[in-house]
Each structure stands twice: as C-alpha cells, then as structure tokens.
PDB file of C-alpha atoms in Angstrom:
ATOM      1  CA  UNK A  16       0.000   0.000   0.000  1.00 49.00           C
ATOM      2  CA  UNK A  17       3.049   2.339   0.557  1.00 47.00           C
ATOM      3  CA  UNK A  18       4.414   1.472  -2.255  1.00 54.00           C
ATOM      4  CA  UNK A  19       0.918   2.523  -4.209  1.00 56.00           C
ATOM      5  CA  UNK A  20       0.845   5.533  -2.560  1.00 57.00           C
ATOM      6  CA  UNK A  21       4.133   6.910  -3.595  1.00 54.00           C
ATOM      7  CA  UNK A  22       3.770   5.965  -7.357  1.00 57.00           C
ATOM      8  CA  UNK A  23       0.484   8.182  -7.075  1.00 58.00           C
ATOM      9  CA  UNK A  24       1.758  10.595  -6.048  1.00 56.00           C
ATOM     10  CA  UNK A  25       5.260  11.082  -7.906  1.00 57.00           C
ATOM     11  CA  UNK A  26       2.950  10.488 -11.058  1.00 54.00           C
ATOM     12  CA  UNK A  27       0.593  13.113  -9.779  1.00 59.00           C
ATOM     13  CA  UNK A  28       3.844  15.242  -9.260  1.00 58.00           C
ATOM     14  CA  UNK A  29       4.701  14.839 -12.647  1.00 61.00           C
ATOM     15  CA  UNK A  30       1.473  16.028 -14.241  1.00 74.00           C
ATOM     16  CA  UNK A  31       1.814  19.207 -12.429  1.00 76.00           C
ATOM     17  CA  UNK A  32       2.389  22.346 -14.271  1.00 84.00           C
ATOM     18  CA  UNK A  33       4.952  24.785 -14.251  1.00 84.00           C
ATOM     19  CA  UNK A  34       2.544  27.348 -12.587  1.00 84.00           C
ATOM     20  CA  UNK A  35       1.593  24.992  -9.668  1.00 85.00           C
ATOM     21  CA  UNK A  36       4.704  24.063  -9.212  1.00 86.00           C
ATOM     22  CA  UNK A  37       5.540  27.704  -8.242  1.00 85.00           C
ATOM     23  CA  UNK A  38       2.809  27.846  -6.114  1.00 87.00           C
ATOM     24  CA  UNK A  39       4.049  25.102  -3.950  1.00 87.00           C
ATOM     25  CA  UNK A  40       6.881  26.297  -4.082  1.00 88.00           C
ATOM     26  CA  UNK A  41       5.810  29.334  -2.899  1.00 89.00           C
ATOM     27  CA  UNK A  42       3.721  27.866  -0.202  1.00 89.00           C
ATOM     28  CA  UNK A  43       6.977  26.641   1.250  1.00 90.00           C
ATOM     29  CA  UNK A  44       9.148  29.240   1.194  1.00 90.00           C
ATOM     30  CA  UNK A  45       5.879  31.205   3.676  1.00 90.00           C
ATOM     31  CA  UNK A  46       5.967  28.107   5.691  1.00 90.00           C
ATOM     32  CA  UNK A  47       9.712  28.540   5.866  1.00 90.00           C
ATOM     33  CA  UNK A  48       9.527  31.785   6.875  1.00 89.00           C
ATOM     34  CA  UNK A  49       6.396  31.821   9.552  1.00 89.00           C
ATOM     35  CA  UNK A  50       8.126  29.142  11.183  1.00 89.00           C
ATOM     36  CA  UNK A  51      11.154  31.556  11.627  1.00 89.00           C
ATOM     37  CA  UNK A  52       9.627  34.145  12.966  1.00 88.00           C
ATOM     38  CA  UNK A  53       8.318  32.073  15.302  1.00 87.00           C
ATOM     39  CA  UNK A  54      11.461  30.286  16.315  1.00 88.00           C
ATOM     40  CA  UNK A  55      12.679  33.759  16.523  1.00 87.00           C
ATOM     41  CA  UNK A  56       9.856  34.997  18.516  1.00 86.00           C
ATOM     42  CA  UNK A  57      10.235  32.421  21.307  1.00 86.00           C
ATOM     43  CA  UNK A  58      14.049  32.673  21.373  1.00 84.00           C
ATOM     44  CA  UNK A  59      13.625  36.297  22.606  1.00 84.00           C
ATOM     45  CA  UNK A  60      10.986  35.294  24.839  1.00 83.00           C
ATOM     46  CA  UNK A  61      12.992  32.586  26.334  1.00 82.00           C
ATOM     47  CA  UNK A  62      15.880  35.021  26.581  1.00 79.00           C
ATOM     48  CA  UNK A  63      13.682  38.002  28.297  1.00 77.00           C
ATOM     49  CA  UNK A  64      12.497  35.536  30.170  1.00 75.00           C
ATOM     50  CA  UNK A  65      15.875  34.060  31.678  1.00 73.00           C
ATOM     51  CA  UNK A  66      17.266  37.509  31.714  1.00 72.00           C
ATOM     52  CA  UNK A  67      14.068  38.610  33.856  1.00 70.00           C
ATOM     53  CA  UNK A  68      14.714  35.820  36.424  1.00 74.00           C
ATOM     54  CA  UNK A  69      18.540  36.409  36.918  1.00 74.00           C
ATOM     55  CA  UNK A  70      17.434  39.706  38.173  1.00 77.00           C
ATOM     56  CA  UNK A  71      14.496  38.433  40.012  1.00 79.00           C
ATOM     57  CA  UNK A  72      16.926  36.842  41.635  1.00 80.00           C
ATOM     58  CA  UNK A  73      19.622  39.176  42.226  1.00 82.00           C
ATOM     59  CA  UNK A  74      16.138  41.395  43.332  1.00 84.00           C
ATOM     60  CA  UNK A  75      15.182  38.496  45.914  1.00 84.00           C
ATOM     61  CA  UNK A  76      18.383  38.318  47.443  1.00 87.00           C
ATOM     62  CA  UNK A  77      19.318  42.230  47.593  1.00 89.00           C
ATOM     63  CA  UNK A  78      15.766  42.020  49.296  1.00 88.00           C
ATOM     64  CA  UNK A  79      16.832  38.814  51.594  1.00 89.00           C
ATOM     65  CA  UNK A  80      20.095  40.456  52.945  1.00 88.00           C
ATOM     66  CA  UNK A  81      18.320  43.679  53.924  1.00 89.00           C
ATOM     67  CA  UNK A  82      15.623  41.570  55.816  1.00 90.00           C
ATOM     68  CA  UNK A  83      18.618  40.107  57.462  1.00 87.00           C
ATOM     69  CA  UNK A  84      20.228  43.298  58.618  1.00 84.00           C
ATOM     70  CA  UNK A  85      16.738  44.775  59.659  1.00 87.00           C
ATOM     71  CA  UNK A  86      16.361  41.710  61.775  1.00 87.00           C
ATOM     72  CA  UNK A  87      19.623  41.369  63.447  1.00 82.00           C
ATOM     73  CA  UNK A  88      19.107  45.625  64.356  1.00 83.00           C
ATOM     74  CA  UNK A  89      16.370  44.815  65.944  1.00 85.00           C
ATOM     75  CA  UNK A  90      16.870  42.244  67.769  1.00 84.00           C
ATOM     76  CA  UNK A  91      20.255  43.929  68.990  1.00 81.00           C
ATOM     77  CA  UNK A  92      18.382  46.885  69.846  1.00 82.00           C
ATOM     78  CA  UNK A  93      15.786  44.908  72.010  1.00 83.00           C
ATOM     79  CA  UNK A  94      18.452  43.698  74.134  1.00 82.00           C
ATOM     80  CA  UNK A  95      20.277  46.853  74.426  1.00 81.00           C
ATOM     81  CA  UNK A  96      23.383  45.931  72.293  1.00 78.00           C
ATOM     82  CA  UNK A  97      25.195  47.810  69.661  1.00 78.00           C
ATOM     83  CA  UNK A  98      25.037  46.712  66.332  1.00 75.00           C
ATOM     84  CA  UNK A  99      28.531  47.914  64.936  1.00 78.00           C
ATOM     85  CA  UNK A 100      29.562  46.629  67.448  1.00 77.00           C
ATOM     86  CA  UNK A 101      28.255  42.868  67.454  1.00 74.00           C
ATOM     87  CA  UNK A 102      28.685  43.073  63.433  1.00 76.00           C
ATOM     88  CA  UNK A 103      32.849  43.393  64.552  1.00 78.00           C
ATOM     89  CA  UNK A 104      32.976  40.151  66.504  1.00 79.00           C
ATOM     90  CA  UNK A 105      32.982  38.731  63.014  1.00 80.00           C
ATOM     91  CA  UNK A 106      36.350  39.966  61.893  1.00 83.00           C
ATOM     92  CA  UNK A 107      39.533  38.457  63.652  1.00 87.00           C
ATOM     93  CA  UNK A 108      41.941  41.111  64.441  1.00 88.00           C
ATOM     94  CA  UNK A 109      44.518  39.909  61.323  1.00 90.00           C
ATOM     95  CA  UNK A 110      41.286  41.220  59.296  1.00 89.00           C
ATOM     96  CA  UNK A 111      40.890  44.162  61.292  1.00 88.00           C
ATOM     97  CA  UNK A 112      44.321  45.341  60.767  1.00 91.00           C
ATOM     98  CA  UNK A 113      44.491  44.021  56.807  1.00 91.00           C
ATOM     99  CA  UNK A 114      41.047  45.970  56.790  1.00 90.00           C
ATOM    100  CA  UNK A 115      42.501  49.385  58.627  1.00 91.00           C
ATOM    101  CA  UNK A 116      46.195  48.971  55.961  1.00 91.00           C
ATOM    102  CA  UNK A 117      44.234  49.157  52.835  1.00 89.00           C
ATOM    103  CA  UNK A 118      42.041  51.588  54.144  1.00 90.00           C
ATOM    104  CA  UNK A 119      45.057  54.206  54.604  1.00 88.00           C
ATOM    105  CA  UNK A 120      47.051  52.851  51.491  1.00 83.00           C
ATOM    106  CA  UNK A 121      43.603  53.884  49.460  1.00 84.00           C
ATOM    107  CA  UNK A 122      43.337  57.172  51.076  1.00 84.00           C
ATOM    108  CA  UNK A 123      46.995  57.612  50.657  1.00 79.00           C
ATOM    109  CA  UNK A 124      46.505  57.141  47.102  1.00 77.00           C
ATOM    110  CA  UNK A 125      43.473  58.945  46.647  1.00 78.00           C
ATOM    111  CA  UNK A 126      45.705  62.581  46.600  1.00 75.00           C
ATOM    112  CA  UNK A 127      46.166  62.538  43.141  1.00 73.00           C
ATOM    113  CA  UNK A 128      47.812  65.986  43.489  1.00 75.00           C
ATOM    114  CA  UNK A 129      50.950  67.385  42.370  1.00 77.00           C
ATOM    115  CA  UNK A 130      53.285  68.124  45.175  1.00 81.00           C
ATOM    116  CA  UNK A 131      56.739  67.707  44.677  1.00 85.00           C
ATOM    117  CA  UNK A 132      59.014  65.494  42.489  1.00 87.00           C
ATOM    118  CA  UNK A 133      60.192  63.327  45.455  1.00 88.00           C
ATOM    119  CA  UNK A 134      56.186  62.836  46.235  1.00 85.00           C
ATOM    120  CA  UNK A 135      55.681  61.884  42.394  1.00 85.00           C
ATOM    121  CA  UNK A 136      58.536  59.519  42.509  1.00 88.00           C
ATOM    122  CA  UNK A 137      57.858  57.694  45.745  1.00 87.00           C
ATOM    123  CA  UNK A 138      54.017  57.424  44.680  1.00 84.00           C
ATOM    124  CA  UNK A 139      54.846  55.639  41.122  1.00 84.00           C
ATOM    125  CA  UNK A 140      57.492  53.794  42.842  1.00 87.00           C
ATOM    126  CA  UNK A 141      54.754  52.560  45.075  1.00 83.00           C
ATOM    127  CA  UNK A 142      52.317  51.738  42.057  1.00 82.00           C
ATOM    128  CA  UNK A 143      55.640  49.607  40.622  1.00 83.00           C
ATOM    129  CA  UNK A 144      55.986  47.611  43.645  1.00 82.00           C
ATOM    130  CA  UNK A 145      52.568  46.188  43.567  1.00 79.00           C
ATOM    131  CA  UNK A 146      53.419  44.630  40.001  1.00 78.00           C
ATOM    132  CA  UNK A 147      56.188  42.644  41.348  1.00 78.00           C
ATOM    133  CA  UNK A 148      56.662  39.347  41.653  1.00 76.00           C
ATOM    134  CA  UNK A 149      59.444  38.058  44.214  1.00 78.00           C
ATOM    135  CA  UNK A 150      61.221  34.948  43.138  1.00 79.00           C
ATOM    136  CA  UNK A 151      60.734  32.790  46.109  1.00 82.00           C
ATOM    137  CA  UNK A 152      63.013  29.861  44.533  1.00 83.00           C
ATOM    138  CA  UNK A 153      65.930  32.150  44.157  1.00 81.00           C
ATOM    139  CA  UNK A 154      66.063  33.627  47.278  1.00 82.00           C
ATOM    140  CA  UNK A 155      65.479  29.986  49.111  1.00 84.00           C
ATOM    141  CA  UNK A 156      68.073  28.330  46.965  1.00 82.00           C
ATOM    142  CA  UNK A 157      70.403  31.624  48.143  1.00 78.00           C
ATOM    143  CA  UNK A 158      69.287  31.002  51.513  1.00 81.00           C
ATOM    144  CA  UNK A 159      69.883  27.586  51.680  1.00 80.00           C
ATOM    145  CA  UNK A 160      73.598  28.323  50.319  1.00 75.00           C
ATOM    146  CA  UNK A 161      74.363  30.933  53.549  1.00 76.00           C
ATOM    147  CA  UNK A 162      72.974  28.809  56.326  1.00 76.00           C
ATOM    148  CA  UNK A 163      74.234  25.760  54.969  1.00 73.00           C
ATOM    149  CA  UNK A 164      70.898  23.684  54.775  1.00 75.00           C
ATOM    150  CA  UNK A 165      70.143  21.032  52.386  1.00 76.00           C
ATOM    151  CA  UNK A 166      69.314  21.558  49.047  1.00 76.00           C
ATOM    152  CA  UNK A 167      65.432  22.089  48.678  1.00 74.00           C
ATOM    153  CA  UNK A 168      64.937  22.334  52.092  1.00 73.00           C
ATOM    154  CA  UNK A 169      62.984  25.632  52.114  1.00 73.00           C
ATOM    155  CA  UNK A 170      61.735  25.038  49.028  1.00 64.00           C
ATOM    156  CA  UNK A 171      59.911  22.018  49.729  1.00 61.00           C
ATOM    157  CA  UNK A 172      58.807  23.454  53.440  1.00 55.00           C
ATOM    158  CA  UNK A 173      57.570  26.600  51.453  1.00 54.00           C
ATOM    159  CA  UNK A 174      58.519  28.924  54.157  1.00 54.00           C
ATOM    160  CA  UNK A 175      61.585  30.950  54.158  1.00 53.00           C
ATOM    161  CA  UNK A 176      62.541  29.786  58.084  1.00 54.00           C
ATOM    162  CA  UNK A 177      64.887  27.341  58.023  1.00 49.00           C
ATOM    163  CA  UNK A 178      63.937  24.303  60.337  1.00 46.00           C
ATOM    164  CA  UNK A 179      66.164  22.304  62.694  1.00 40.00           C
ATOM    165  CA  UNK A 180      66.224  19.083  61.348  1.00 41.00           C
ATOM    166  CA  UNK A 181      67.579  21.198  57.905  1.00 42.00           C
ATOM    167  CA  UNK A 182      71.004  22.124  59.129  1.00 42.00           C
ATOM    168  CA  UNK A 183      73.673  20.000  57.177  1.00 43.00           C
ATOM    169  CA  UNK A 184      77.065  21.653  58.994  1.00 47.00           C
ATOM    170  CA  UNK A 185      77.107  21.211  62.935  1.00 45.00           C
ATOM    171  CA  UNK A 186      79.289  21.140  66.022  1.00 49.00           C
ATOM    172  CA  UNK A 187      78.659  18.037  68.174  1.00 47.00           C
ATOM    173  CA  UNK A 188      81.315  19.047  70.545  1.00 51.00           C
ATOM    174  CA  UNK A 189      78.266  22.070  71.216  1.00 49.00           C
ATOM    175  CA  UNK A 190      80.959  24.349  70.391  1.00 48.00           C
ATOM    176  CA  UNK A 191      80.255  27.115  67.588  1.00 48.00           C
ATOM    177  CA  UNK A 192      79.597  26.352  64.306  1.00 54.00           C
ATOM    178  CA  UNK A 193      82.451  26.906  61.674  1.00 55.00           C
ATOM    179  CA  UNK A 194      81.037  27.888  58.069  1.00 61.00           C
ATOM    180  CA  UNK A 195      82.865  26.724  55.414  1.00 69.00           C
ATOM    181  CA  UNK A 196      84.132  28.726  52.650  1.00 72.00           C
ATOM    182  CA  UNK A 197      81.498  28.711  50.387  1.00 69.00           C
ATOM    183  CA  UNK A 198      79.394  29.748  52.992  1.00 71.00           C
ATOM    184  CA  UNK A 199      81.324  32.873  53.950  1.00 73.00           C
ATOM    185  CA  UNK A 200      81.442  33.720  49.842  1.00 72.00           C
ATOM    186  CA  UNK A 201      77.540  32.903  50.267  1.00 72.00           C
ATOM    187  CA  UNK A 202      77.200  34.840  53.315  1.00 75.00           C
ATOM    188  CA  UNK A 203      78.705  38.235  51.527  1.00 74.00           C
ATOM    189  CA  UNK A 204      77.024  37.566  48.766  1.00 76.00           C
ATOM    190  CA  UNK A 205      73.910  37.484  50.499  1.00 77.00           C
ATOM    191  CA  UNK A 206      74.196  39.872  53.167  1.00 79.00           C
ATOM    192  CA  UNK A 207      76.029  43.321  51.369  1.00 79.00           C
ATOM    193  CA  UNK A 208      76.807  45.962  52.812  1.00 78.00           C
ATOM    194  CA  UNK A 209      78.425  49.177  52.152  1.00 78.00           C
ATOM    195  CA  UNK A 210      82.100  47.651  52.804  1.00 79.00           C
ATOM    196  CA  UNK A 211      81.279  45.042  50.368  1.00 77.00           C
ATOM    197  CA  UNK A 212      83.064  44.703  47.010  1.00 77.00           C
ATOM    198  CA  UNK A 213      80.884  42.446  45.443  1.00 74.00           C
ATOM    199  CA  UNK A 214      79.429  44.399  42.424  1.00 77.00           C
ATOM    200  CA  UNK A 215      77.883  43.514  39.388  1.00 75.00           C
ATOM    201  CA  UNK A 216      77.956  40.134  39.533  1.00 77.00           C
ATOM    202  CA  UNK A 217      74.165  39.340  39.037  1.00 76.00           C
ATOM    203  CA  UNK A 218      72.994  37.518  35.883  1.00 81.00           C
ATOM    204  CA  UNK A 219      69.610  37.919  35.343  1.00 82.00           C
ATOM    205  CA  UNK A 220      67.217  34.740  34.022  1.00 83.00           C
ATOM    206  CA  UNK A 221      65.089  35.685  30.843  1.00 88.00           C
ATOM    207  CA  UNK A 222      61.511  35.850  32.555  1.00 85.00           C
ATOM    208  CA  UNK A 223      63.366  38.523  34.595  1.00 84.00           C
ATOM    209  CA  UNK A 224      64.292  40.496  31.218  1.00 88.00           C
ATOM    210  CA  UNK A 225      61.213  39.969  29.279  1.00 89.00           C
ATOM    211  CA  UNK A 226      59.465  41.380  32.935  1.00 86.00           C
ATOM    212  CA  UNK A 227      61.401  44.327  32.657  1.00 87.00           C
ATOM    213  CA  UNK A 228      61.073  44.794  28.930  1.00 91.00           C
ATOM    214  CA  UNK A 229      56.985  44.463  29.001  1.00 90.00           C
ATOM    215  CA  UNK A 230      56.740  46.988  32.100  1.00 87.00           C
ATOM    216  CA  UNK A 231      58.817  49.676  29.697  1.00 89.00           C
ATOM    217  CA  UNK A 232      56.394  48.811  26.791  1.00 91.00           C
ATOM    218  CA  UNK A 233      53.501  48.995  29.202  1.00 88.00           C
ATOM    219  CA  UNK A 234      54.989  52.528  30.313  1.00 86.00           C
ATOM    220  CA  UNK A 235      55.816  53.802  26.851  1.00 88.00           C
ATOM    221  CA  UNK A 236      52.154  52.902  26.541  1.00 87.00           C
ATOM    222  CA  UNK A 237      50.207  54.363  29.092  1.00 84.00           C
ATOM    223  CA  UNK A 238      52.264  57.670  28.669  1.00 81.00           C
ATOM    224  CA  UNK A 239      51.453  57.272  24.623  1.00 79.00           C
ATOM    225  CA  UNK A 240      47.958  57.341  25.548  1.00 78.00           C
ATOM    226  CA  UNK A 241      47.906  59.665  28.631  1.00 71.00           C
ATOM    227  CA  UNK A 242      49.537  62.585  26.670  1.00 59.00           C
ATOM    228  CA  UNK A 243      46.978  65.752  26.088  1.00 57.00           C
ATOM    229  CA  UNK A 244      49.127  66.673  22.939  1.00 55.00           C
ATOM    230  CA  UNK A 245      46.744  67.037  19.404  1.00 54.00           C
ATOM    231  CA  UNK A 246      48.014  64.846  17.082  1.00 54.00           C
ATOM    232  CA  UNK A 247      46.877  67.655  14.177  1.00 54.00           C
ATOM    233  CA  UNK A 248      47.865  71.113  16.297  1.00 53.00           C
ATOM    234  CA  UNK A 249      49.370  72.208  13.040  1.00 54.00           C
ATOM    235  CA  UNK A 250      46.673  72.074  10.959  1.00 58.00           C
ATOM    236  CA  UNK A 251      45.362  75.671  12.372  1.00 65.00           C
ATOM    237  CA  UNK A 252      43.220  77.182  14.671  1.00 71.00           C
ATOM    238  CA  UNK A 253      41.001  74.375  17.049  1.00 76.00           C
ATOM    239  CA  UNK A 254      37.689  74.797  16.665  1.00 78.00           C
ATOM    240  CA  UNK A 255      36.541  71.174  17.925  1.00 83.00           C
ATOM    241  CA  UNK A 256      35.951  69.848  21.458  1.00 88.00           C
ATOM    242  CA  UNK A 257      36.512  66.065  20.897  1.00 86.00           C
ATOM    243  CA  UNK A 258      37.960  63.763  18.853  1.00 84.00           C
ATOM    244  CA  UNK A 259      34.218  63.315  17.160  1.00 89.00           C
ATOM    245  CA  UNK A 260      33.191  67.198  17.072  1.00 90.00           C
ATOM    246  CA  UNK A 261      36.258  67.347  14.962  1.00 86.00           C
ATOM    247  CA  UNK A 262      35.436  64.683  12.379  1.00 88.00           C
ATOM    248  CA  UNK A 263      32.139  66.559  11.887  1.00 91.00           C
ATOM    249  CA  UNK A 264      33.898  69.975  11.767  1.00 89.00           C
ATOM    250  CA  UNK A 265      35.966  68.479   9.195  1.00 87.00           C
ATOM    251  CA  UNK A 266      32.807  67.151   7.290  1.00 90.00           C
ATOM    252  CA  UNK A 267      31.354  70.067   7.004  1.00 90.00           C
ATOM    253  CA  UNK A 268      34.594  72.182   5.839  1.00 87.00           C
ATOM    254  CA  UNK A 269      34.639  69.717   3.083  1.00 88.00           C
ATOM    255  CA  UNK A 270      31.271  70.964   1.743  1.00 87.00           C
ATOM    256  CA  UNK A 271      31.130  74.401   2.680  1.00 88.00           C
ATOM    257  CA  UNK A 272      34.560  76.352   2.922  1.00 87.00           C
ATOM    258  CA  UNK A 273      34.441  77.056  -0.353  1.00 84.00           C
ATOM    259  CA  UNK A 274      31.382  79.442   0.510  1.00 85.00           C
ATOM    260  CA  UNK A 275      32.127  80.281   4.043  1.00 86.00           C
ATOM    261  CA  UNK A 276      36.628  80.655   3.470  1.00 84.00           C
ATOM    262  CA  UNK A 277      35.457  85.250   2.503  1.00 84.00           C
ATOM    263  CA  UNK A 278      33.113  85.413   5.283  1.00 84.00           C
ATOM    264  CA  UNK A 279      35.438  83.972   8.422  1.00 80.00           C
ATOM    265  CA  UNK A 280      38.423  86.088   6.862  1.00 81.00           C
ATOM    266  CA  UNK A 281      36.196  89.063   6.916  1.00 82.00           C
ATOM    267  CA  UNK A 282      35.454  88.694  10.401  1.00 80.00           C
ATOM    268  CA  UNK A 283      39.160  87.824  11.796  1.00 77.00           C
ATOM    269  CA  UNK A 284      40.194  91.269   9.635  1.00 78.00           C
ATOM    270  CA  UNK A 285      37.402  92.858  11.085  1.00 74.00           C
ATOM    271  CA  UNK A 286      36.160  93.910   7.864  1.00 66.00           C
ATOM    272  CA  UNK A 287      32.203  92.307   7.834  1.00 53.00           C
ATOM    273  CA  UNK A 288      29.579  94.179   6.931  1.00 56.00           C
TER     274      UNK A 288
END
C-alpha cells in the first residue's frame, strides 16, 4: 500500500504544471519563513524571560540580605546591644588590621595631586611595587647556600625559616659552628653591605628580562595614551571639542569652505559688513 501511494503521487507530481509548481513552491518558502519568525519569537521570549529571572533573583536576594540586617538591628536593639559593634565580633583582628592597611594605602593614594618630584617619585614607585613578583626559589636556593641547609629544604617546606632538622654543617662538641668557605662567599654575597666589594655580579634569568622589557612597553604605553598633545595642532586654529566634534567639523569644511573661506576672513580682519 506504501508502495501505491508513492507511485500516485510522484505520477501526480509529474502532471503538475509549471505554474503549480511555483505555487508550492511558494507555499513553502511562507511556511519557511512563519516558522522563523516564530522560532525567533520564542528565542527572545525565552531570553527576556531568563534575563528577567537572573534579576528576580539578584532582586530576591538584595531584598533577603536587607531583611537580614533589619532583623539582626532589631533584635540587637531589644536587648540593648550595639550593632557595629556585634557586626565586629565577626572579623579576627589579622582582618581588622588588613582591613585598617588598605584603608590608609587607598586614602593615601586617593591625593592625586601634584606636590613635589620626590612625592611623584615615591608614589609611582609605590604603584611599581605592587606589580612585582618576588622569586621565592631564588632567594630559598640563596638562603639555603648561607645557612648551609640542604638543598630544597625551604623550598619544599615553602617557608623561608629554616627548620632544625635542615642544618647540614654542625658542632657536636656544642661548640660554635664553623662555616665553610662557600658559605662565607655565600654569606657576603647574600648579606652586602656598604664595605662590600661584590658588584655587578648578578645575571639575570630571561623571565626577569622579558618582565622588565613588558613593564617599559607597558609605560611607553600608558604615557602614549595619557599625553593631552593634538596629534593635528598644526593644521590651524582648534575649533573642535573632541575627537568626534572634529570629524564633523571636518565634514562640514569639506562641503562648505568654499562658501564660508570670505566670510570667516572678513570677520578675523574685522572687515564684515
């Protein structure tokens, strides 16, 4: 029977005309396109939708925390406590004093005057400090060398306080330890002073010159971009207020200096009627 049925109808497909043909056609191409607007339709509700309960929910909890807060004031206030006051038994006094640090180093950095040259200096040399990056494994392996402890030692421990069991050179007479003389050479090399005359004598490692090389191109940068020179000063008088107002300016000198080049003369001589 399914057989049947399709040889009906490819021979009824094949006695159709040109014209009906385009009018199925046509048929399908509207069904094509209804059922993309509707696809379309319920994509954006689905997306309004999911949009609208993310900040429901950000809504609901905003809403949640405040209840929270209202409660716990109340409650304080009912049995005669202070609030602040309860609210700081959560912090641990580590917290308190991270807390109270990076409140001054904010105000501190919030005087974005000009004072003097040794206040600009020490204030970008503060802003560089934050973008490094101390290599721990250097200074342990260094460390290691001057107190004589085994190789890794720190490293592995990840602190940079030697522990007891570490020591590798000992007395057991109880008598005072003698360093060797790669410690001593360690030991100056380590500790300088100004009597030292050790100079010169550091090689750095590759990350540590392409770190230095990207914080000068991120300088040359930021200074590239900070500058308030005009890139077109020379072109004449500035008669723009931004970088937009004077591609519009431009525009418009295109069209009409030709008409308006006698009139602004006249007025800058003084001549206008």
């Amino acid at each position: 029977m399914a057989s049947d049925s399709g040889e009906e109808k490819t021979a009824e497909e094949g006695t159709m005309t040109m014209d009906e043909r385009k009018a199925k056609m046509e048929q399908l191409r509207a069904k094509m396109r209804s059922t993309t607007k509707a696809n379309r339709a319920s994509l954006i509700e689905e997306s309004a939708k999911a949009k609208m309960t993310a900040r429901e929910n950000a809504r609901l909890e905003r809403q949640r925390k405040l209840a929270e807060v209202l409660r716990m004031q109340t409650e304080a206030e009912d049995r005669g406590e202070d609030v602040e006051r309860q609210k700081n038994w959560e912090w641990t006094i580590e917290e308190n004093d991270n807390w109270e640090k990076k409140k001054a180093r904010k105000a501190r950095r919030a005087d974005y005057e000009f004072h003097d040259d040794v206040h600009a200096a020490r204030r970008r040399y503060k802003k560089d400090l934050d973008l490094i990056k101390p290599d721990l494994a250097t200074y342990n392996r260094q460390k290691e060398a001057v107190l004589g402890l085994a190789p890794g030692s720190l490293s592995k421990s990840g602190s940079s306080t030697p522990s007891s069991s570490a020591l590798t050179t000992f007395d057991p007479s109880g008598g005072q330890v003698v360093p060797s003389s790669e410690q001593r050479m360690a030991a100056e090399s380590f500790y300088r002073d100004a009597n030292t005359l050790l100079y010169a004598d550091n090689k750095p490692t590759e990350d540590a010159i392409d770190r230095v090389v990207s914080k000068i191109n991120r300088d040359i940068d930021k200074k590239g971009k900070f500058s308030r020179k005009r890139l077109n000063e020379d072109e004449g008088d500035i008669t723009y207020i931004n970088e937009r107002n004077r591609v519009f300016n431009k525009k418009i000198a295109r069209y009409y200096d030709k008409y308006t080049s006698e009139i602004r003369a006249s007025f800058e001589r003084g001549t206008a009627l």
